[in-house]
PDB file of C-alpha atoms in Angstrom:
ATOM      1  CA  UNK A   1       4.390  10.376   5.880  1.00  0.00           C
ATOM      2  CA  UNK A   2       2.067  10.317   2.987  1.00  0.00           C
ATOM      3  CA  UNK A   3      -1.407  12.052   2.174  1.00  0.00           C
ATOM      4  CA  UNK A   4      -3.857  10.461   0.109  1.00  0.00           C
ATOM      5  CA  UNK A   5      -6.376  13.010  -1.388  1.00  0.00           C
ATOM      6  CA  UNK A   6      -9.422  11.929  -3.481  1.00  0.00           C
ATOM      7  CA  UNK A   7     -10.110  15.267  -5.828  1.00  0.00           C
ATOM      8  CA  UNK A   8     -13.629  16.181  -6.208  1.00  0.00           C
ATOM      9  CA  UNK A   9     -15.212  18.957  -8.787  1.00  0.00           C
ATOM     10  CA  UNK A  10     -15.416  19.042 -12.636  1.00  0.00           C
ATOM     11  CA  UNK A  11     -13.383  16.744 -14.312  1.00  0.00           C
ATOM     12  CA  UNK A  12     -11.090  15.060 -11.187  1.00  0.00           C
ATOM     13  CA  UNK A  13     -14.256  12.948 -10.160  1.00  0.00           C
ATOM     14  CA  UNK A  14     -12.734   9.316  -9.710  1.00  0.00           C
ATOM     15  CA  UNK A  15      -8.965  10.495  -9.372  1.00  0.00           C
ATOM     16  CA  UNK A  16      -6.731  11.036  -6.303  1.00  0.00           C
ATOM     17  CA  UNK A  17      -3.437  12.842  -5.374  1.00  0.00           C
ATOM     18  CA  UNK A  18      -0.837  11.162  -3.502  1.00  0.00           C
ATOM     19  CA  UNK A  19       1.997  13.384  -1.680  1.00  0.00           C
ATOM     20  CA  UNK A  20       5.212  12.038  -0.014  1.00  0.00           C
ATOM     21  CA  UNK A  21       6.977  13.884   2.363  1.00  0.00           C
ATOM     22  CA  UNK A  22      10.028  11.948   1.455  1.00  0.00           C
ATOM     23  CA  UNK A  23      11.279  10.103  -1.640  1.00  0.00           C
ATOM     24  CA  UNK A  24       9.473   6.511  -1.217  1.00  0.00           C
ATOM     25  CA  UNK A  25      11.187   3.474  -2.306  1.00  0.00           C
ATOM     26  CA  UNK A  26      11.360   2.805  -5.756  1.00  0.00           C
ATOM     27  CA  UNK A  27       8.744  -0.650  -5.408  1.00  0.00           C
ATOM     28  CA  UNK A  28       6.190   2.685  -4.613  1.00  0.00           C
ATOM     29  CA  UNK A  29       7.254   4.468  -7.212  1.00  0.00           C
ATOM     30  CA  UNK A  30       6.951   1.487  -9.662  1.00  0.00           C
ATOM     31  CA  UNK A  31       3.600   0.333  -8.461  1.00  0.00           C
ATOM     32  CA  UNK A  32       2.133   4.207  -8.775  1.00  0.00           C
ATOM     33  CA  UNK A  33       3.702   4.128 -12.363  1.00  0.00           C
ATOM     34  CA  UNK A  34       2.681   0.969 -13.036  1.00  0.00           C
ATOM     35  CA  UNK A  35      -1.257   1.579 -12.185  1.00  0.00           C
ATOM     36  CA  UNK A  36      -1.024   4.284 -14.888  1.00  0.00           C
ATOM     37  CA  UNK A  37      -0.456   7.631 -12.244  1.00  0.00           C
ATOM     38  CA  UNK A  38       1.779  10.041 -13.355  1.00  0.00           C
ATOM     39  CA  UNK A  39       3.915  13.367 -11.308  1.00  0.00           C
ATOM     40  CA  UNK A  40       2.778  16.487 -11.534  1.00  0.00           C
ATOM     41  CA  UNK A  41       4.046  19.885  -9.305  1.00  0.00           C
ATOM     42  CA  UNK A  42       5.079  17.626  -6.869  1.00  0.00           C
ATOM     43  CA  UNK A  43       2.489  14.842  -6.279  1.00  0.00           C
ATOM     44  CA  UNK A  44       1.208  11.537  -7.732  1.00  0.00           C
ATOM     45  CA  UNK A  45      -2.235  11.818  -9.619  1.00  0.00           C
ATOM     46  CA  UNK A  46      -3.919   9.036 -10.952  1.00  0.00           C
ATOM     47  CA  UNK A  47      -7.409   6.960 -10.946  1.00  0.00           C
ATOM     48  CA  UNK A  48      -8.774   6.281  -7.725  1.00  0.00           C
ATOM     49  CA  UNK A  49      -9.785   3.008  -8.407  1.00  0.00           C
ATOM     50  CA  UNK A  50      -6.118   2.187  -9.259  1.00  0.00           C
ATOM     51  CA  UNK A  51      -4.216   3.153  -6.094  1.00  0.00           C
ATOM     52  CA  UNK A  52      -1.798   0.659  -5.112  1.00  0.00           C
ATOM     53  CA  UNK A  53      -1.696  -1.657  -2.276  1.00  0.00           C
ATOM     54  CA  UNK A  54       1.735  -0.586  -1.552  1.00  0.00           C
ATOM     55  CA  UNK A  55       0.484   3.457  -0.703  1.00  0.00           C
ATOM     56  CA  UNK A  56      -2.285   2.177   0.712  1.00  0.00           C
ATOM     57  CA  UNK A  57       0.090   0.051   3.229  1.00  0.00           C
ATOM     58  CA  UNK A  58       1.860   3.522   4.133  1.00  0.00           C
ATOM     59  CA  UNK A  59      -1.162   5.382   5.166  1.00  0.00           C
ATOM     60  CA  UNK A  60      -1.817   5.926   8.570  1.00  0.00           C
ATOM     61  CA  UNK A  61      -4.935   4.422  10.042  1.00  0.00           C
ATOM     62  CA  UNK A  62      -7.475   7.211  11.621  1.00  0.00           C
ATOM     63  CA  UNK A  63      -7.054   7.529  15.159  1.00  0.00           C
ATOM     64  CA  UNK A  64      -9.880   7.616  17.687  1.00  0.00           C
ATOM     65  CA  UNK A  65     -10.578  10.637  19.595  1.00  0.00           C
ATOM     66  CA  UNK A  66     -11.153   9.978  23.355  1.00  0.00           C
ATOM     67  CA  UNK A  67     -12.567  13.327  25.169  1.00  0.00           C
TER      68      UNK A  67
END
């Protein structure tokens, strides 16, 4: 799975973190590179404006809550 994070608070306005819980392909990791993020204690960080079509692709849509 992944988690996509948008940061909030002084100074991380705009950016998000991006957590694997495996090693993703290497297209992944040359699209996050490639759009300028960089790793850091185990996650991607980079613009959120940026964030590449191919993480986007691996996140899981929301699902709907039935009660």
């Amino acid at each position: 799975g992944v988690v996509v994070e948008h940061l909030g608070g002084p100074g991380n306005e705009g950016y998000t973190r991006v957590t694997f819980a495996e090693k993703p392909e290497r297209s992944v990791l040359d699209a996050l590179r490639a759009a300028g993020y960089w790793w850091k204690n185990g996650c991607w960080t980079g613009q959120s404006a940026k964030l590449p079509a191919e993480v986007t692709a691996l996140v899981a849509p929301p699902r709907e809550v039935t009660p």
